[in-house]
Amino acid sequence: MTTQPMPPEPLLALERATKSFGPVRALVDAQVTLYPGEAHALVGENGAGKSTLVKILAGVHQPDSGRLLIGGEPTVFNGPAAARGAGVSIIYQEPTLFADLTVAENIYIGRQPTRAGRRIDRSAMNDATEELFARLGVRLDPQRIARGLSVADQQIVEIAKALSLNANVLVMDEPTAALTSVEVDRLFEVVRTLRAQGAAVLFISHRLEEVFGNCQRITIMRDGQFVRTAPIEEVTVDEVIRSMVGRELATLFPKTPTEPGEVVLQVEHLSRDQVLRDISFTVRRGEIVALAGLVGAGRSEVARAIFGIDRRSAGTVRMTGRPLPNGAPLAAMAAGVALVPEDRRQQGLVMELGIDRNLALASLSRLRRFGLIRRRDERSLTAQWAQRLQLKFGRLGNAVATLSGGNQQKVVLGKWLARDPSLLIIDEPTRGIDVGTKSEVHRILDELVSRGMAVLMISSELPEVLGMADRVLVMHEGRISAEFSRAEATEDAIMRAATGQTSEAAA
Ligand SMILES: Nc1ncnc2c1ncn2[C@@H]1O[C@H](COP(=O)(O)OP(=O)(O)OP(=O)(O)O)[C@@H](O)[C@H]1O
Ligand SMILES: [Mg+2]
């Protein structure tokens, strides 16, 4: 890449773009240039303006000022159709397929090939879809119903749709956040295929190892401002992080050694249909127990069965000795359990309510005095958590929907932490959260545990597991396949247990 000169004509260039939402300046001076055949990373902290830039390229937002050039020609997208027509397609993190239509119907919706001018020609449509998948090098049945497809497969369908629209610029806004590592590899295979066909891919991710492993150039943004664009081999991870956050970062995990106290959570012989089999473990005061394993191993299901969202078919769950009733989240909350779900945007927030109300939502009973909620208490609680989590917002009264994706995640975190539970179950604590705030989240967890909270942490990030956990339970196909103390746990040992290559010690 270093010796090859860039082709002279970019497919797309955004110059000096600005965009404000009322008083919030989301983009101050944004720019990006995409050449054919490149995977181009766009990175920046939560709220830096990445998704806003994407929405400008998508024709969803119009910039207040600045220029967009497509193939060198100044262009205005007055809507999403104009962007699509110009060959720009967007792949969002949560795909938007119609569940009851087939894969092929989703791709050709509204423009199905017809026979004799009227009837939809299904076989032509299915053949064309086969051909798209062949071009992408993936196997997927065009005739299956979209319902039940994995997020990864749904993204592939969206990419095939983009191809069918002759897109030569594909923009992917955090496409890998919900994928397993195998699925991430397949996505990048597809990206390579697209590049070889002359397309440009703009790729957004908070996982810098993905960026460094798969992209040729990188553009860094900070506070709505363009910082720099560089070929990937001319920058280091540390430099990128420094440019993103504008300061030095302590990247080490802030783990304080603690002496675990009495048992807070005791799970015995927990089972749920075909999903969970005979799970037993404890979590004690002042202890972080990590549930490691591959996506789909049943980790989130354990959390849901403890909290009572799903009913267990056998087994008991006790909080400080008292059994929790089956399938009763309110009883679990009353017993001091808090659950920060994996899918925060859907399960954790009331989008149209203010940031302050969302933060205070789980603490209402604590804030209530003589039956009244004192606004002043609510405000000081929410202001305090907004500051600790480095939330980027306009006003605390603004709707949560106006926050960037990562900042919405922080609100859900803050909402449950503010409740000060005796057991915190936290599913993927730092997913979607930028590198700067990540270590802050770890610091807050460490502090809460030092004060006696018990934490059950589900994480797919091995450094996070190794850095934060006192004990590691590894799950494989609905069972606990191994347990490691902090001293015993290694990346290798965890991966082996997670893929079912268990040693005789486990069982
Ligand atoms: N519709 C809106 N109304 C008000 N403010 C908005 C709106 N959309 C975005 N913002 C603000 O613009 C800023 C940039 O948000 P954006 O979503 O572009 O960030 P991002 O870089 O994608 O962050 P993340 O990594 O968290 O996804 C944020 O401060 C956000 O609150
Ligand atoms: Mg975003």
Coordinates of C-alpha atoms and ligand atoms in Angstrom, one line a residue:
M1 CA 0.0 0.0 0.0
T2 CA 2.8 2.4 0.8
T3 CA 4.4 2.2 -2.7
Q4 CA 1.1 2.3 -4.6
P5 CA 0.0 5.8 -5.4
M6 CA -3.7 6.5 -4.6
P7 CA -5.8 6.6 -7.8
P8 CA -6.4 10.3 -8.6
E9 CA -10.2 10.3 -8.5
P10 CA -11.9 9.7 -5.2
L11 CA -15.3 8.1 -5.3
L12 CA -16.6 10.4 -2.6
A13 CA -15.3 13.4 -0.7
L14 CA -16.9 15.3 2.1
E15 CA -15.3 18.7 2.7
R16 CA -15.6 21.1 5.7
A17 CA -19.0 19.8 6.7
T18 CA -20.8 21.3 9.7
K19 CA -24.0 20.2 11.3
S20 CA -25.8 21.5 14.4
F21 CA -28.9 20.2 16.3
G22 CA -30.1 23.3 18.0
P23 CA -27.3 24.4 20.3
V24 CA -25.4 21.1 19.8
R25 CA -22.6 21.3 17.3
A26 CA -22.4 17.7 16.2
L27 CA -20.0 18.4 13.3
V28 CA -17.7 21.5 13.4
D29 CA -15.4 20.7 10.5
A30 CA -15.7 17.1 9.2
Q31 CA -14.0 15.7 6.2
V32 CA -13.4 12.3 4.6
T33 CA -12.2 11.1 1.2
L34 CA -12.9 7.6 -0.1
Y35 CA -10.9 6.0 -3.0
P36 CA -11.9 2.9 -4.9
G37 CA -10.6 -0.3 -3.4
E38 CA -10.0 1.0 0.1
A39 CA -11.4 0.1 3.5
H40 CA -11.3 3.3 5.4
A41 CA -11.8 3.5 9.1
L42 CA -13.6 6.3 10.9
V43 CA -12.8 6.5 14.6
G44 CA -13.5 8.9 17.5
E45 CA -14.9 8.9 21.0
N46 CA -18.6 8.5 21.7
G47 CA -20.3 11.7 20.5
A48 CA -17.4 12.7 18.2
G49 CA -19.8 12.9 15.2
K50 CA -19.2 9.7 13.3
S51 CA -22.9 8.7 13.0
T52 CA -23.8 12.2 12.1
L53 CA -21.3 12.1 9.3
V54 CA -22.7 8.8 8.2
K55 CA -26.2 10.2 8.1
I56 CA -25.0 13.0 5.9
L57 CA -23.5 10.5 3.4
A58 CA -26.9 8.6 3.7
G59 CA -28.9 11.7 2.8
V60 CA -30.7 11.5 6.1
H61 CA -29.2 14.8 7.3
Q62 CA -28.2 17.7 5.1
P63 CA -25.1 19.5 6.3
D64 CA -25.5 23.2 7.4
S65 CA -22.4 24.0 5.3
G66 CA -19.7 22.1 3.4
R67 CA -19.4 20.2 0.2
L68 CA -20.1 16.7 -0.9
L69 CA -18.4 15.5 -4.1
I70 CA -19.4 12.3 -5.8
G71 CA -16.9 11.2 -8.5
G72 CA -15.6 14.8 -8.4
E73 CA -19.0 16.4 -8.9
P74 CA -20.5 18.6 -6.2
T75 CA -23.7 16.9 -5.2
V76 CA -26.6 17.5 -2.8
F77 CA -28.5 14.6 -1.3
N78 CA -31.9 15.8 -0.5
G79 CA -33.0 12.4 0.8
P80 CA -31.9 8.8 1.3
A81 CA -33.1 7.9 -2.2
A82 CA -30.7 10.4 -3.7
A83 CA -27.8 8.9 -1.8
R84 CA -28.7 5.4 -3.0
G85 CA -29.1 6.6 -6.5
A86 CA -25.5 8.0 -6.4
G87 CA -24.2 4.6 -5.3
V88 CA -23.8 5.2 -1.6
S89 CA -25.3 2.5 0.7
I90 CA -25.4 2.3 4.4
I91 CA -25.2 -0.8 6.5
Y92 CA -26.4 0.0 10.0
Q93 CA -25.6 -2.0 13.1
E94 CA -29.2 -3.1 13.5
P95 CA -30.4 -4.2 10.1
T96 CA -33.9 -3.4 9.1
L97 CA -35.2 -6.4 7.2
F98 CA -38.9 -7.3 6.9
A99 CA -39.2 -10.5 9.0
D100 CA -42.0 -12.1 7.0
L101 CA -40.4 -11.7 3.6
T102 CA -37.8 -14.0 2.1
V103 CA -34.2 -13.0 1.8
A104 CA -34.6 -12.3 -2.0
E105 CA -37.8 -10.3 -1.5
N106 CA -36.0 -8.1 1.1
I107 CA -33.2 -7.4 -1.4
Y108 CA -35.5 -6.6 -4.3
I109 CA -38.4 -5.0 -2.4
G110 CA -40.2 -2.5 -4.5
R111 CA -38.3 -3.4 -7.6
Q112 CA -39.0 -7.1 -8.1
P113 CA -38.4 -8.4 -11.6
T114 CA -41.7 -9.0 -13.3
R115 CA -42.8 -11.4 -16.0
A116 CA -45.1 -10.1 -18.8
G117 CA -45.0 -6.8 -17.1
R118 CA -47.1 -7.8 -14.1
R119 CA -46.4 -11.0 -12.1
I120 CA -43.3 -11.1 -10.0
D121 CA -40.8 -13.4 -11.5
R122 CA -39.7 -15.3 -8.4
S123 CA -37.2 -17.5 -10.0
A124 CA -35.5 -14.6 -11.7
M125 CA -35.3 -12.8 -8.4
N126 CA -33.9 -15.9 -6.6
D127 CA -31.4 -16.4 -9.3
A128 CA -30.2 -12.8 -9.1
T129 CA -29.9 -13.1 -5.3
E130 CA -27.9 -16.3 -5.7
E131 CA -25.6 -14.4 -8.0
L132 CA -25.1 -11.6 -5.5
F133 CA -24.2 -14.0 -2.8
A134 CA -21.8 -15.7 -5.1
R135 CA -20.1 -12.4 -5.8
L136 CA -19.8 -11.9 -2.1
G137 CA -18.5 -15.4 -1.6
V138 CA -21.2 -16.3 1.0
R139 CA -23.8 -19.1 1.2
L140 CA -27.3 -18.1 2.1
D141 CA -30.6 -19.4 0.9
P142 CA -32.5 -16.7 -1.1
Q143 CA -35.8 -18.3 -0.4
R144 CA -35.7 -18.5 3.3
I145 CA -37.8 -16.1 5.5
A146 CA -35.8 -13.4 7.1
R147 CA -37.2 -14.0 10.6
G148 CA -34.6 -15.8 12.7
L149 CA -31.6 -14.9 10.6
S150 CA -28.6 -14.0 12.8
V151 CA -27.6 -10.3 12.9
A152 CA -24.5 -11.3 10.9
D153 CA -26.6 -12.9 8.1
Q154 CA -29.0 -9.9 8.1
Q155 CA -26.0 -7.6 7.5
I156 CA -24.9 -9.8 4.6
V157 CA -28.4 -9.5 3.1
E158 CA -28.1 -5.7 3.5
I159 CA -24.7 -5.8 1.8
A160 CA -26.1 -7.9 -1.1
K161 CA -28.9 -5.4 -1.4
A162 CA -26.4 -2.6 -1.6
L163 CA -24.6 -4.5 -4.4
S164 CA -27.8 -5.0 -6.3
L165 CA -28.2 -1.2 -6.2
N166 CA -24.8 -0.9 -7.8
A167 CA -23.4 0.8 -4.7
N168 CA -19.7 1.6 -5.0
V169 CA -19.5 3.3 -1.5
L170 CA -20.5 1.1 1.5
V171 CA -20.7 2.7 4.9
M172 CA -20.8 0.5 7.9
D173 CA -21.6 2.1 11.2
E174 CA -20.4 -0.2 14.0
P175 CA -21.4 -3.4 12.1
T176 CA -19.3 -5.7 14.2
A177 CA -20.5 -4.7 17.7
A178 CA -23.0 -7.7 17.9
L179 CA -21.0 -10.3 15.9
T180 CA -19.0 -13.3 17.0
S181 CA -15.3 -13.4 16.0
V182 CA -16.1 -15.9 13.2
E183 CA -18.8 -13.7 11.8
V184 CA -16.4 -10.7 12.0
D185 CA -13.9 -12.6 9.9
R186 CA -16.5 -13.4 7.4
L187 CA -17.7 -9.8 7.2
F188 CA -14.1 -8.7 6.4
E189 CA -13.8 -11.4 3.8
V190 CA -16.8 -9.8 2.1
V191 CA -15.2 -6.4 2.5
R192 CA -12.1 -7.7 0.8
T193 CA -14.3 -9.0 -2.1
L194 CA -16.0 -5.6 -2.4
R195 CA -12.7 -3.8 -2.5
A196 CA -11.4 -6.1 -5.1
Q197 CA -14.4 -5.1 -7.2
G198 CA -13.4 -1.4 -6.8
A199 CA -15.8 -0.4 -4.1
A200 CA -14.8 1.8 -1.1
V201 CA -15.9 0.8 2.4
L202 CA -16.1 3.3 5.3
F203 CA -15.9 1.3 8.5
I204 CA -16.7 2.6 12.0
S205 CA -15.7 0.6 15.1
H206 CA -14.5 1.2 18.6
R207 CA -12.3 -2.0 18.3
L208 CA -9.0 -0.7 17.1
E209 CA -7.6 -4.2 16.5
E210 CA -10.2 -4.7 13.8
V211 CA -9.4 -1.3 12.3
F212 CA -5.7 -2.1 12.2
G213 CA -6.2 -5.6 10.9
N214 CA -8.5 -4.7 8.0
C215 CA -8.4 -1.1 6.9
Q216 CA -5.9 0.7 4.7
R217 CA -6.5 4.2 5.8
I218 CA -7.9 5.8 9.0
T219 CA -9.6 9.1 9.7
I220 CA -9.7 10.4 13.3
M221 CA -12.4 12.7 14.6
R222 CA -12.6 14.6 17.9
D223 CA -15.6 16.8 19.0
G224 CA -17.0 17.0 15.5
Q225 CA -13.7 18.1 14.1
F226 CA -11.4 16.4 11.6
V227 CA -8.1 15.5 13.3
R228 CA -6.2 13.6 10.6
T229 CA -6.3 11.0 7.9
A230 CA -3.3 8.6 7.5
P231 CA -2.4 5.3 5.9
I232 CA -2.8 2.7 8.6
E233 CA 0.9 1.7 8.6
E234 CA 1.9 5.2 9.3
V235 CA 0.2 5.4 12.7
T236 CA 0.3 3.3 15.9
V237 CA -2.6 2.3 18.1
D238 CA -1.3 4.6 20.9
E239 CA -1.1 7.6 18.5
V240 CA -4.7 7.0 17.3
I241 CA -6.0 6.8 20.8
R242 CA -4.2 10.0 21.8
S243 CA -5.6 11.9 18.8
M244 CA -9.1 10.6 19.6
V245 CA -9.2 11.6 23.2
G246 CA -6.7 14.5 23.1
R247 CA -4.8 13.3 26.2
E248 CA -2.7 10.4 27.6
L249 CA -4.7 7.4 28.7
A250 CA -4.0 4.9 31.4
T251 CA -4.9 1.6 29.6
L252 CA -4.1 -0.7 32.5
F253 CA -6.9 -2.3 34.4
P254 CA -7.5 -0.6 37.7
K255 CA -8.0 -3.8 39.7
T256 CA -7.7 -3.4 43.5
P257 CA -7.1 -6.6 45.4
T258 CA -10.1 -7.4 47.7
E259 CA -10.9 -10.1 50.1
P260 CA -14.3 -11.5 49.0
G261 CA -16.9 -11.6 51.8
E262 CA -20.0 -13.7 52.3
V263 CA -22.0 -15.3 49.5
V264 CA -24.4 -12.9 47.9
L265 CA -25.7 -14.9 44.9
Q266 CA -26.0 -18.7 45.0
V267 CA -27.2 -20.5 41.9
E268 CA -27.8 -24.2 42.1
H269 CA -28.6 -26.7 39.3
L270 CA -30.2 -23.9 37.2
S271 CA -31.6 -25.3 33.9
R272 CA -33.8 -23.9 31.2
D273 CA -35.2 -26.2 28.5
Q274 CA -32.5 -26.9 26.0
V275 CA -30.7 -23.6 26.7
L276 CA -29.1 -24.0 30.2
R277 CA -28.0 -27.2 31.8
D278 CA -27.3 -27.7 35.5
I279 CA -25.5 -24.4 36.2
S280 CA -24.2 -23.9 39.8
F281 CA -22.0 -21.1 41.1
T282 CA -21.7 -18.4 43.7
V283 CA -20.8 -14.7 43.7
R284 CA -19.6 -13.1 46.9
R285 CA -19.4 -9.6 48.3
G286 CA -16.4 -7.7 46.9
E287 CA -15.9 -10.1 44.0
I288 CA -16.2 -9.9 40.2
V289 CA -17.1 -13.2 38.6
A290 CA -16.8 -13.2 34.9
L291 CA -18.9 -15.4 32.6
A292 CA -16.8 -16.0 29.5
G293 CA -17.5 -18.0 26.4
L294 CA -18.6 -17.6 22.8
V295 CA -21.6 -15.6 21.8
G296 CA -24.5 -18.1 22.0
A297 CA -23.0 -20.2 24.8
G298 CA -25.8 -19.2 27.1
R299 CA -24.2 -16.4 29.1
S300 CA -26.9 -13.8 28.7
E301 CA -29.5 -16.5 29.3
V302 CA -28.0 -17.2 32.7
A303 CA -28.4 -13.5 33.5
R304 CA -32.0 -13.4 32.3
A305 CA -32.9 -16.6 34.3
I306 CA -31.3 -15.2 37.5
F307 CA -33.1 -11.8 37.1
G308 CA -36.4 -13.5 36.2
I309 CA -36.9 -12.3 32.7
D310 CA -36.9 -15.9 31.6
R311 CA -38.4 -18.7 33.8
R312 CA -36.1 -21.5 34.8
S313 CA -37.3 -25.0 34.4
A314 CA -35.2 -26.3 37.3
G315 CA -32.9 -25.1 40.0
T316 CA -32.8 -22.4 42.6
V317 CA -31.4 -18.9 42.8
R318 CA -30.7 -17.4 46.2
M319 CA -29.8 -13.8 47.2
T320 CA -28.1 -13.8 50.6
G321 CA -29.7 -17.1 51.4
R322 CA -33.2 -16.3 50.4
P323 CA -34.7 -18.0 47.3
L324 CA -35.8 -15.7 44.5
P325 CA -39.2 -16.6 43.0
N326 CA -39.2 -17.9 39.5
G327 CA -39.7 -15.4 36.7
A328 CA -40.1 -12.3 38.9
P329 CA -37.8 -9.4 38.0
L330 CA -39.5 -7.0 40.5
A331 CA -38.8 -9.5 43.3
A332 CA -35.2 -9.8 42.1
M333 CA -34.8 -6.0 42.1
A334 CA -36.3 -5.8 45.6
A335 CA -33.7 -8.3 46.7
G336 CA -31.0 -6.0 45.4
V337 CA -30.2 -7.4 42.0
A338 CA -29.6 -5.1 39.0
L339 CA -29.2 -6.2 35.4
V340 CA -27.5 -4.1 32.8
P341 CA -28.7 -5.9 29.6
E342 CA -26.6 -6.4 26.5
D343 CA -29.1 -4.8 24.2
R344 CA -29.2 -1.5 26.0
R345 CA -30.9 0.7 23.5
Q346 CA -34.0 -1.6 23.3
Q347 CA -34.2 -3.0 26.8
G348 CA -32.8 -0.3 29.0
L349 CA -34.0 3.1 27.9
V350 CA -37.2 5.1 27.3
M351 CA -36.1 7.0 24.2
E352 CA -38.5 9.9 24.4
L353 CA -37.8 10.6 28.1
G354 CA -35.0 13.0 29.2
I355 CA -31.5 11.9 30.0
D356 CA -32.1 12.8 33.6
R357 CA -35.4 10.9 33.9
N358 CA -33.8 7.8 32.4
L359 CA -30.8 8.0 34.7
A360 CA -33.1 8.3 37.7
L361 CA -35.6 5.7 36.6
A362 CA -34.1 2.7 38.5
S363 CA -33.5 4.8 41.7
L364 CA -37.0 6.2 42.1
S365 CA -37.6 4.3 45.3
R366 CA -34.4 5.6 46.8
L367 CA -35.1 9.2 45.7
R368 CA -38.6 9.1 47.2
R369 CA -39.1 10.8 50.5
F370 CA -42.5 10.9 52.2
G371 CA -43.8 9.7 48.9
L372 CA -42.4 12.6 46.9
I373 CA -39.5 12.7 44.6
R374 CA -37.4 15.7 45.1
R375 CA -36.4 17.2 41.8
R376 CA -33.3 18.6 43.5
D377 CA -32.1 15.1 44.6
E378 CA -32.9 13.7 41.2
R379 CA -30.9 16.5 39.5
S380 CA -27.9 16.1 41.7
L381 CA -27.9 12.3 41.3
T382 CA -28.1 12.5 37.5
A383 CA -25.6 15.3 37.2
Q384 CA -23.2 13.3 39.2
W385 CA -23.5 10.2 37.1
A386 CA -23.4 12.2 33.9
Q387 CA -20.1 13.6 34.9
R388 CA -18.6 10.3 36.2
L389 CA -19.5 8.6 32.9
Q390 CA -18.2 11.6 30.8
L391 CA -21.6 11.8 29.1
K392 CA -21.6 14.0 26.1
F393 CA -25.0 15.8 25.9
G394 CA -26.7 19.1 25.2
R395 CA -29.0 19.4 28.3
L396 CA -29.9 16.8 30.8
G397 CA -33.5 17.3 30.0
N398 CA -33.1 16.4 26.4
A399 CA -34.5 13.1 25.1
V400 CA -32.2 10.2 25.3
A401 CA -32.9 9.6 21.6
T402 CA -30.7 12.7 20.8
L403 CA -27.6 11.1 22.4
S404 CA -25.0 9.2 20.3
G405 CA -25.1 5.4 20.5
G406 CA -22.3 5.1 23.0
N407 CA -23.6 7.8 25.2
Q408 CA -27.0 6.0 25.3
Q409 CA -25.1 2.9 26.5
K410 CA -23.6 5.0 29.3
V411 CA -27.0 6.2 30.5
V412 CA -28.2 2.6 31.0
L413 CA -25.0 1.9 32.9
G414 CA -25.4 4.9 35.1
K415 CA -29.0 4.2 35.7
W416 CA -28.2 0.8 37.3
L417 CA -25.0 1.9 39.0
A418 CA -26.9 4.8 40.7
R419 CA -29.2 2.3 42.3
D420 CA -26.3 0.9 44.3
P421 CA -27.4 -2.8 44.1
S422 CA -25.9 -5.6 46.1
L423 CA -25.5 -7.7 43.0
L424 CA -24.8 -6.1 39.7
I425 CA -25.2 -8.4 36.6
I426 CA -23.6 -6.6 33.7
D427 CA -23.7 -7.9 30.2
E428 CA -20.9 -6.6 28.0
P429 CA -20.1 -3.6 30.2
T430 CA -18.1 -1.7 27.6
R431 CA -19.6 -2.6 24.2
G432 CA -20.0 0.4 22.0
I433 CA -18.1 2.5 24.6
D434 CA -15.0 4.4 23.4
V435 CA -11.5 3.7 24.7
G436 CA -11.4 6.8 26.8
T437 CA -14.5 5.9 28.8
K438 CA -13.8 2.2 28.9
S439 CA -11.1 2.5 31.6
E440 CA -13.4 4.9 33.5
V441 CA -16.2 2.2 33.5
H442 CA -13.6 -0.3 34.8
R443 CA -12.5 2.2 37.5
I444 CA -16.1 2.7 38.6
L445 CA -16.7 -1.1 38.7
D446 CA -13.6 -1.6 40.8
E447 CA -14.6 1.1 43.2
L448 CA -18.1 -0.3 43.7
V449 CA -16.6 -3.8 44.3
S450 CA -14.1 -2.5 46.8
R451 CA -17.1 -1.1 48.7
G452 CA -18.7 -4.6 48.8
M453 CA -20.8 -4.9 45.7
A454 CA -20.9 -8.3 44.1
V455 CA -20.6 -8.3 40.3
L456 CA -21.4 -11.0 37.7
M457 CA -19.8 -9.7 34.5
I458 CA -20.5 -11.2 31.0
S459 CA -17.8 -10.2 28.6
S460 CA -16.6 -11.3 25.2
E461 CA -13.4 -9.2 25.5
L462 CA -10.8 -11.4 27.0
P463 CA -8.5 -8.6 28.2
E464 CA -11.5 -7.2 30.1
V465 CA -12.1 -10.6 31.7
L466 CA -8.5 -11.2 32.6
G467 CA -8.1 -7.6 33.8
M468 CA -11.1 -7.3 36.0
A469 CA -12.3 -10.7 37.2
D470 CA -11.5 -12.4 40.5
R471 CA -12.9 -15.7 39.1
V472 CA -13.7 -16.8 35.6
L473 CA -16.5 -19.2 34.7
V474 CA -16.4 -20.4 31.1
M475 CA -19.6 -21.5 29.4
H476 CA -19.9 -23.9 26.4
E477 CA -23.2 -25.0 25.0
G478 CA -25.3 -24.1 28.0
R479 CA -23.0 -25.5 30.6
I480 CA -20.1 -24.3 32.7
S481 CA -17.2 -26.0 31.1
A482 CA -14.4 -24.7 33.4
E483 CA -13.7 -22.4 36.3
F484 CA -10.4 -20.5 36.8
S485 CA -9.1 -18.3 39.6
R486 CA -7.7 -15.0 38.7
A487 CA -4.2 -16.5 38.9
E488 CA -5.0 -19.5 36.7
A489 CA -6.9 -17.7 34.0
T490 CA -5.1 -17.2 30.7
E491 CA -6.4 -16.3 27.3
D492 CA -5.5 -19.7 26.0
A493 CA -7.2 -21.7 28.8
I494 CA -10.4 -19.7 28.5
M495 CA -10.5 -20.1 24.7
R496 CA -10.0 -23.8 25.0
A497 CA -12.8 -24.2 27.5
A498 CA -15.0 -21.9 25.5
T499 CA -14.7 -24.0 22.4
G500 CA -15.3 -27.2 24.2
Q501 CA -11.7 -28.5 24.4
T502 CA -12.0 -28.9 28.1
S503 CA -9.3 -30.5 30.3
E504 CA -10.2 -33.3 32.6
A505 CA -10.0 -30.9 35.6
A506 CA -13.3 -29.2 34.6
A507 CA -16.2 -31.5 33.9
Ligands
LIG1 N1 -31.0 14.3 16.5 C1 -30.1 14.9 17.3 N2 -30.5 15.9 18.2 C2 -29.6 16.4 19.0 N3 -28.3 16.1 19.1 C3 -27.9 15.1 18.3 C4 -28.7 14.4 17.4 N4 -28.0 13.5 16.7 C5 -26.7 13.6 17.3 N5 -26.7 14.5 18.2 C6 -25.5 14.9 19.0 O1 -24.4 15.0 18.1 C7 -23.2 14.6 18.7 C8 -22.5 13.6 17.8 O2 -23.3 12.4 17.8 P1 -22.9 11.1 16.9 O3 -24.1 10.2 17.0 O4 -22.6 11.6 15.5 O5 -21.7 10.5 17.6 P2 -20.8 9.2 17.3 O6 -19.4 9.6 17.0 O7 -21.5 8.3 16.3 O8 -20.8 8.5 18.7 P3 -20.9 6.9 19.2 O9 -19.5 6.4 19.2 O10 -21.3 7.0 20.6 O11 -21.8 6.2 18.3 C9 -23.6 14.1 20.0 O12 -23.3 15.1 21.0 C10 -25.0 13.8 20.0 O13 -25.7 14.0 21.2
MG2 MG -22.5 6.4 16.4

